[in-house]
């Protein structure tokens, strides 16, 4: 099986993965991407977290980007990063520039009746205001953990990182 047989995935991102810095740490590169939106979904804030969730909601849409040419190993890293609370789901997104429709994977919050979900989440507002640097440090810590045989899920890395961060204040 030569190099040409490597599967390439499209992944719709709408939260922390809109940051090139986060993608670069996880994948060791910034993949080609296009601005896109996902119809009939809503992006929500999660209580106590700096990253958002999406859930199916009629007549709403989520703006984001499609990361293209994602390899199987890279998809595995994203699966680990997105953790068990998200379900990787095949969706149809619309590209902003061309209105072309595209099949992509998106990480959808598994618990549709989660009481910790509320309001809206806006990348420019939330991400620029939150601790971008500390999230990037946490992501680096996650990648180091991932290389260990007993790697922790991102939720555990996130909690231990941010608890330690709070303790320092």
PDB file of C-alpha atoms in Angstrom:
ATOM      1  CA  UNK A   1       0.000   0.000   0.000  1.00  0.00           C
ATOM      2  CA  UNK A   2       1.841   3.107  -1.220  1.00  0.00           C
ATOM      3  CA  UNK A   3       1.612   6.665   0.069  1.00  0.00           C
ATOM      4  CA  UNK A   4      -1.209   7.453  -2.346  1.00  0.00           C
ATOM      5  CA  UNK A   5      -3.560   5.115  -0.481  1.00  0.00           C
ATOM      6  CA  UNK A   6      -3.512   7.261   2.688  1.00  0.00           C
ATOM      7  CA  UNK A   7      -7.059   8.368   3.519  1.00  0.00           C
ATOM      8  CA  UNK A   8      -7.606  12.108   3.789  1.00  0.00           C
ATOM      9  CA  UNK A   9     -10.362  13.453   6.022  1.00  0.00           C
ATOM     10  CA  UNK A  10     -12.164  16.777   6.234  1.00  0.00           C
ATOM     11  CA  UNK A  11     -12.804  17.901   9.804  1.00  0.00           C
ATOM     12  CA  UNK A  12     -15.160  20.761  10.649  1.00  0.00           C
ATOM     13  CA  UNK A  13     -13.786  22.731  13.622  1.00  0.00           C
ATOM     14  CA  UNK A  14     -15.599  25.431  15.581  1.00  0.00           C
ATOM     15  CA  UNK A  15     -13.783  25.991  18.892  1.00  0.00           C
ATOM     16  CA  UNK A  16     -10.185  25.809  20.127  1.00  0.00           C
ATOM     17  CA  UNK A  17      -9.148  24.130  16.838  1.00  0.00           C
ATOM     18  CA  UNK A  18      -9.918  27.388  14.991  1.00  0.00           C
ATOM     19  CA  UNK A  19      -6.599  28.494  16.483  1.00  0.00           C
ATOM     20  CA  UNK A  20      -3.697  27.662  14.142  1.00  0.00           C
ATOM     21  CA  UNK A  21      -1.428  27.521  17.197  1.00  0.00           C
ATOM     22  CA  UNK A  22      -3.458  24.677  18.723  1.00  0.00           C
ATOM     23  CA  UNK A  23      -3.641  22.782  15.400  1.00  0.00           C
ATOM     24  CA  UNK A  24       0.114  23.210  14.881  1.00  0.00           C
ATOM     25  CA  UNK A  25       0.894  21.686  18.297  1.00  0.00           C
ATOM     26  CA  UNK A  26      -1.418  18.724  17.717  1.00  0.00           C
ATOM     27  CA  UNK A  27      -0.578  17.914  14.092  1.00  0.00           C
ATOM     28  CA  UNK A  28       2.889  19.438  13.795  1.00  0.00           C
ATOM     29  CA  UNK A  29       1.583  21.448  10.829  1.00  0.00           C
ATOM     30  CA  UNK A  30      -1.345  23.650   9.881  1.00  0.00           C
ATOM     31  CA  UNK A  31      -3.459  21.779   7.348  1.00  0.00           C
ATOM     32  CA  UNK A  32      -5.148  23.569   4.450  1.00  0.00           C
ATOM     33  CA  UNK A  33      -8.536  24.870   5.567  1.00  0.00           C
ATOM     34  CA  UNK A  34     -11.571  26.807   4.345  1.00  0.00           C
ATOM     35  CA  UNK A  35     -14.154  28.913   6.139  1.00  0.00           C
ATOM     36  CA  UNK A  36     -17.421  26.987   6.338  1.00  0.00           C
ATOM     37  CA  UNK A  37     -20.686  26.719   8.221  1.00  0.00           C
ATOM     38  CA  UNK A  38     -22.705  23.830   9.554  1.00  0.00           C
ATOM     39  CA  UNK A  39     -26.478  24.160   9.288  1.00  0.00           C
ATOM     40  CA  UNK A  40     -28.945  22.995  11.945  1.00  0.00           C
ATOM     41  CA  UNK A  41     -26.418  22.996  14.771  1.00  0.00           C
ATOM     42  CA  UNK A  42     -25.862  25.448  17.623  1.00  0.00           C
ATOM     43  CA  UNK A  43     -22.567  26.223  19.394  1.00  0.00           C
ATOM     44  CA  UNK A  44     -22.853  26.505  23.166  1.00  0.00           C
ATOM     45  CA  UNK A  45     -20.571  27.412  26.044  1.00  0.00           C
ATOM     46  CA  UNK A  46     -19.778  24.679  28.586  1.00  0.00           C
ATOM     47  CA  UNK A  47     -19.802  25.693  32.251  1.00  0.00           C
ATOM     48  CA  UNK A  48     -16.250  25.712  33.606  1.00  0.00           C
ATOM     49  CA  UNK A  49     -14.572  25.092  30.232  1.00  0.00           C
ATOM     50  CA  UNK A  50     -12.934  27.476  27.775  1.00  0.00           C
ATOM     51  CA  UNK A  51     -13.959  25.427  24.733  1.00  0.00           C
ATOM     52  CA  UNK A  52     -17.483  25.003  23.287  1.00  0.00           C
ATOM     53  CA  UNK A  53     -19.835  22.186  22.289  1.00  0.00           C
ATOM     54  CA  UNK A  54     -22.205  21.842  19.357  1.00  0.00           C
ATOM     55  CA  UNK A  55     -25.616  20.180  19.334  1.00  0.00           C
ATOM     56  CA  UNK A  56     -28.190  19.683  16.581  1.00  0.00           C
ATOM     57  CA  UNK A  57     -30.690  22.578  16.643  1.00  0.00           C
ATOM     58  CA  UNK A  58     -33.053  23.265  13.729  1.00  0.00           C
ATOM     59  CA  UNK A  59     -32.644  26.594  11.899  1.00  0.00           C
ATOM     60  CA  UNK A  60     -29.372  27.540  13.610  1.00  0.00           C
ATOM     61  CA  UNK A  61     -25.890  27.377  12.140  1.00  0.00           C
ATOM     62  CA  UNK A  62     -22.324  27.255  13.387  1.00  0.00           C
ATOM     63  CA  UNK A  63     -19.528  29.071  11.598  1.00  0.00           C
ATOM     64  CA  UNK A  64     -16.086  27.512  11.615  1.00  0.00           C
ATOM     65  CA  UNK A  65     -13.463  26.043   9.323  1.00  0.00           C
ATOM     66  CA  UNK A  66     -12.922  22.747   7.550  1.00  0.00           C
ATOM     67  CA  UNK A  67      -9.450  21.316   8.096  1.00  0.00           C
ATOM     68  CA  UNK A  68      -8.612  19.380   4.927  1.00  0.00           C
ATOM     69  CA  UNK A  69      -6.211  16.558   4.090  1.00  0.00           C
ATOM     70  CA  UNK A  70      -6.239  15.193   7.647  1.00  0.00           C
ATOM     71  CA  UNK A  71      -4.546  11.766   7.713  1.00  0.00           C
ATOM     72  CA  UNK A  72      -5.726   8.744   9.740  1.00  0.00           C
ATOM     73  CA  UNK A  73      -3.016   9.232  12.436  1.00  0.00           C
ATOM     74  CA  UNK A  74      -3.909  12.945  12.658  1.00  0.00           C
ATOM     75  CA  UNK A  75      -7.602  12.081  12.968  1.00  0.00           C
ATOM     76  CA  UNK A  76      -6.675   9.732  15.825  1.00  0.00           C
ATOM     77  CA  UNK A  77      -4.868  12.611  17.608  1.00  0.00           C
ATOM     78  CA  UNK A  78      -7.938  14.842  17.161  1.00  0.00           C
ATOM     79  CA  UNK A  79     -10.175  12.025  18.495  1.00  0.00           C
ATOM     80  CA  UNK A  80      -8.006  11.773  21.608  1.00  0.00           C
ATOM     81  CA  UNK A  81      -7.895  15.552  21.998  1.00  0.00           C
ATOM     82  CA  UNK A  82     -11.665  15.929  21.709  1.00  0.00           C
ATOM     83  CA  UNK A  83     -12.204  13.284  24.407  1.00  0.00           C
ATOM     84  CA  UNK A  84     -15.099  10.955  25.195  1.00  0.00           C
ATOM     85  CA  UNK A  85     -17.676  13.711  25.718  1.00  0.00           C
ATOM     86  CA  UNK A  86     -17.687  14.345  21.970  1.00  0.00           C
ATOM     87  CA  UNK A  87     -18.922  11.958  19.305  1.00  0.00           C
ATOM     88  CA  UNK A  88     -17.209  12.225  15.921  1.00  0.00           C
ATOM     89  CA  UNK A  89     -20.133  12.583  13.507  1.00  0.00           C
ATOM     90  CA  UNK A  90     -20.326  12.807   9.703  1.00  0.00           C
ATOM     91  CA  UNK A  91     -21.947  16.107   8.705  1.00  0.00           C
ATOM     92  CA  UNK A  92     -22.466  18.173   5.568  1.00  0.00           C
ATOM     93  CA  UNK A  93     -20.924  21.640   5.692  1.00  0.00           C
ATOM     94  CA  UNK A  94     -21.156  24.562   3.254  1.00  0.00           C
ATOM     95  CA  UNK A  95     -17.992  26.345   2.197  1.00  0.00           C
ATOM     96  CA  UNK A  96     -18.307  30.125   2.506  1.00  0.00           C
ATOM     97  CA  UNK A  97     -16.341  31.046  -0.606  1.00  0.00           C
ATOM     98  CA  UNK A  98     -18.115  28.753  -3.066  1.00  0.00           C
ATOM     99  CA  UNK A  99     -21.273  27.557  -1.253  1.00  0.00           C
ATOM    100  CA  UNK A 100     -20.085  24.044  -2.196  1.00  0.00           C
ATOM    101  CA  UNK A 101     -21.304  21.333   0.135  1.00  0.00           C
ATOM    102  CA  UNK A 102     -18.712  19.032   1.638  1.00  0.00           C
ATOM    103  CA  UNK A 103     -18.814  15.885   3.779  1.00  0.00           C
ATOM    104  CA  UNK A 104     -16.790  16.357   6.954  1.00  0.00           C
ATOM    105  CA  UNK A 105     -16.379  14.941  10.439  1.00  0.00           C
ATOM    106  CA  UNK A 106     -17.412  17.144  13.357  1.00  0.00           C
ATOM    107  CA  UNK A 107     -17.149  16.589  17.104  1.00  0.00           C
ATOM    108  CA  UNK A 108     -20.680  16.778  18.511  1.00  0.00           C
ATOM    109  CA  UNK A 109     -21.341  16.869  22.279  1.00  0.00           C
ATOM    110  CA  UNK A 110     -22.751  13.457  23.242  1.00  0.00           C
ATOM    111  CA  UNK A 111     -25.061  14.525  26.078  1.00  0.00           C
ATOM    112  CA  UNK A 112     -27.885  16.496  24.436  1.00  0.00           C
ATOM    113  CA  UNK A 113     -29.505  17.333  27.790  1.00  0.00           C
ATOM    114  CA  UNK A 114     -26.279  18.367  29.569  1.00  0.00           C
ATOM    115  CA  UNK A 115     -27.178  21.030  32.195  1.00  0.00           C
ATOM    116  CA  UNK A 116     -23.654  22.529  31.834  1.00  0.00           C
ATOM    117  CA  UNK A 117     -24.358  23.795  28.307  1.00  0.00           C
ATOM    118  CA  UNK A 118     -25.636  27.357  27.968  1.00  0.00           C
ATOM    119  CA  UNK A 119     -25.812  30.450  25.754  1.00  0.00           C
ATOM    120  CA  UNK A 120     -23.584  31.008  22.749  1.00  0.00           C
ATOM    121  CA  UNK A 121     -19.824  30.706  22.250  1.00  0.00           C
ATOM    122  CA  UNK A 122     -17.986  33.165  20.042  1.00  0.00           C
ATOM    123  CA  UNK A 123     -14.405  32.422  18.956  1.00  0.00           C
ATOM    124  CA  UNK A 124     -13.251  36.017  18.631  1.00  0.00           C
ATOM    125  CA  UNK A 125     -14.740  37.067  21.950  1.00  0.00           C
ATOM    126  CA  UNK A 126     -14.265  33.967  24.103  1.00  0.00           C
ATOM    127  CA  UNK A 127     -10.980  32.716  22.707  1.00  0.00           C
ATOM    128  CA  UNK A 128      -9.187  36.066  22.655  1.00  0.00           C
ATOM    129  CA  UNK A 129     -10.357  36.765  26.229  1.00  0.00           C
ATOM    130  CA  UNK A 130      -9.604  33.350  27.710  1.00  0.00           C
ATOM    131  CA  UNK A 131      -6.155  32.220  28.605  1.00  0.00           C
ATOM    132  CA  UNK A 132      -5.016  31.425  25.063  1.00  0.00           C
ATOM    133  CA  UNK A 133      -1.467  30.916  26.290  1.00  0.00           C
ATOM    134  CA  UNK A 134      -2.442  28.578  29.093  1.00  0.00           C
ATOM    135  CA  UNK A 135      -4.655  26.547  26.718  1.00  0.00           C
ATOM    136  CA  UNK A 136      -1.707  26.232  24.341  1.00  0.00           C
ATOM    137  CA  UNK A 137       0.534  25.089  27.228  1.00  0.00           C
ATOM    138  CA  UNK A 138      -2.152  22.580  28.220  1.00  0.00           C
ATOM    139  CA  UNK A 139      -2.279  21.321  24.600  1.00  0.00           C
ATOM    140  CA  UNK A 140       1.508  20.846  24.638  1.00  0.00           C
ATOM    141  CA  UNK A 141       1.141  18.924  27.899  1.00  0.00           C
ATOM    142  CA  UNK A 142      -1.560  16.781  26.265  1.00  0.00           C
ATOM    143  CA  UNK A 143       0.787  15.904  23.362  1.00  0.00           C
ATOM    144  CA  UNK A 144       3.551  14.940  25.799  1.00  0.00           C
ATOM    145  CA  UNK A 145       1.050  12.759  27.693  1.00  0.00           C
ATOM    146  CA  UNK A 146      -0.161  11.197  24.426  1.00  0.00           C
ATOM    147  CA  UNK A 147       3.334   9.902  23.753  1.00  0.00           C
ATOM    148  CA  UNK A 148       3.404   8.081  27.107  1.00  0.00           C
ATOM    149  CA  UNK A 149       1.999   4.541  27.316  1.00  0.00           C
ATOM    150  CA  UNK A 150      -0.487   5.529  30.051  1.00  0.00           C
ATOM    151  CA  UNK A 151      -1.893   8.655  28.479  1.00  0.00           C
ATOM    152  CA  UNK A 152      -4.755  10.449  30.203  1.00  0.00           C
ATOM    153  CA  UNK A 153      -7.801  11.669  28.275  1.00  0.00           C
ATOM    154  CA  UNK A 154      -7.828  15.385  27.490  1.00  0.00           C
ATOM    155  CA  UNK A 155     -10.570  16.022  30.084  1.00  0.00           C
ATOM    156  CA  UNK A 156      -8.255  14.779  32.836  1.00  0.00           C
ATOM    157  CA  UNK A 157      -5.306  16.743  31.415  1.00  0.00           C
ATOM    158  CA  UNK A 158      -7.529  19.815  31.144  1.00  0.00           C
ATOM    159  CA  UNK A 159      -8.799  19.518  34.724  1.00  0.00           C
ATOM    160  CA  UNK A 160      -5.400  18.869  36.285  1.00  0.00           C
ATOM    161  CA  UNK A 161      -3.859  21.693  34.231  1.00  0.00           C
ATOM    162  CA  UNK A 162      -6.491  24.276  35.074  1.00  0.00           C
ATOM    163  CA  UNK A 163      -6.707  23.273  38.759  1.00  0.00           C
ATOM    164  CA  UNK A 164      -2.953  23.720  38.985  1.00  0.00           C
ATOM    165  CA  UNK A 165      -3.326  27.030  37.131  1.00  0.00           C
ATOM    166  CA  UNK A 166      -5.974  28.203  39.636  1.00  0.00           C
ATOM    167  CA  UNK A 167      -3.788  27.194  42.568  1.00  0.00           C
ATOM    168  CA  UNK A 168      -1.014  29.478  41.304  1.00  0.00           C
ATOM    169  CA  UNK A 169      -3.239  32.599  41.373  1.00  0.00           C
TER     170      UNK A 169
END
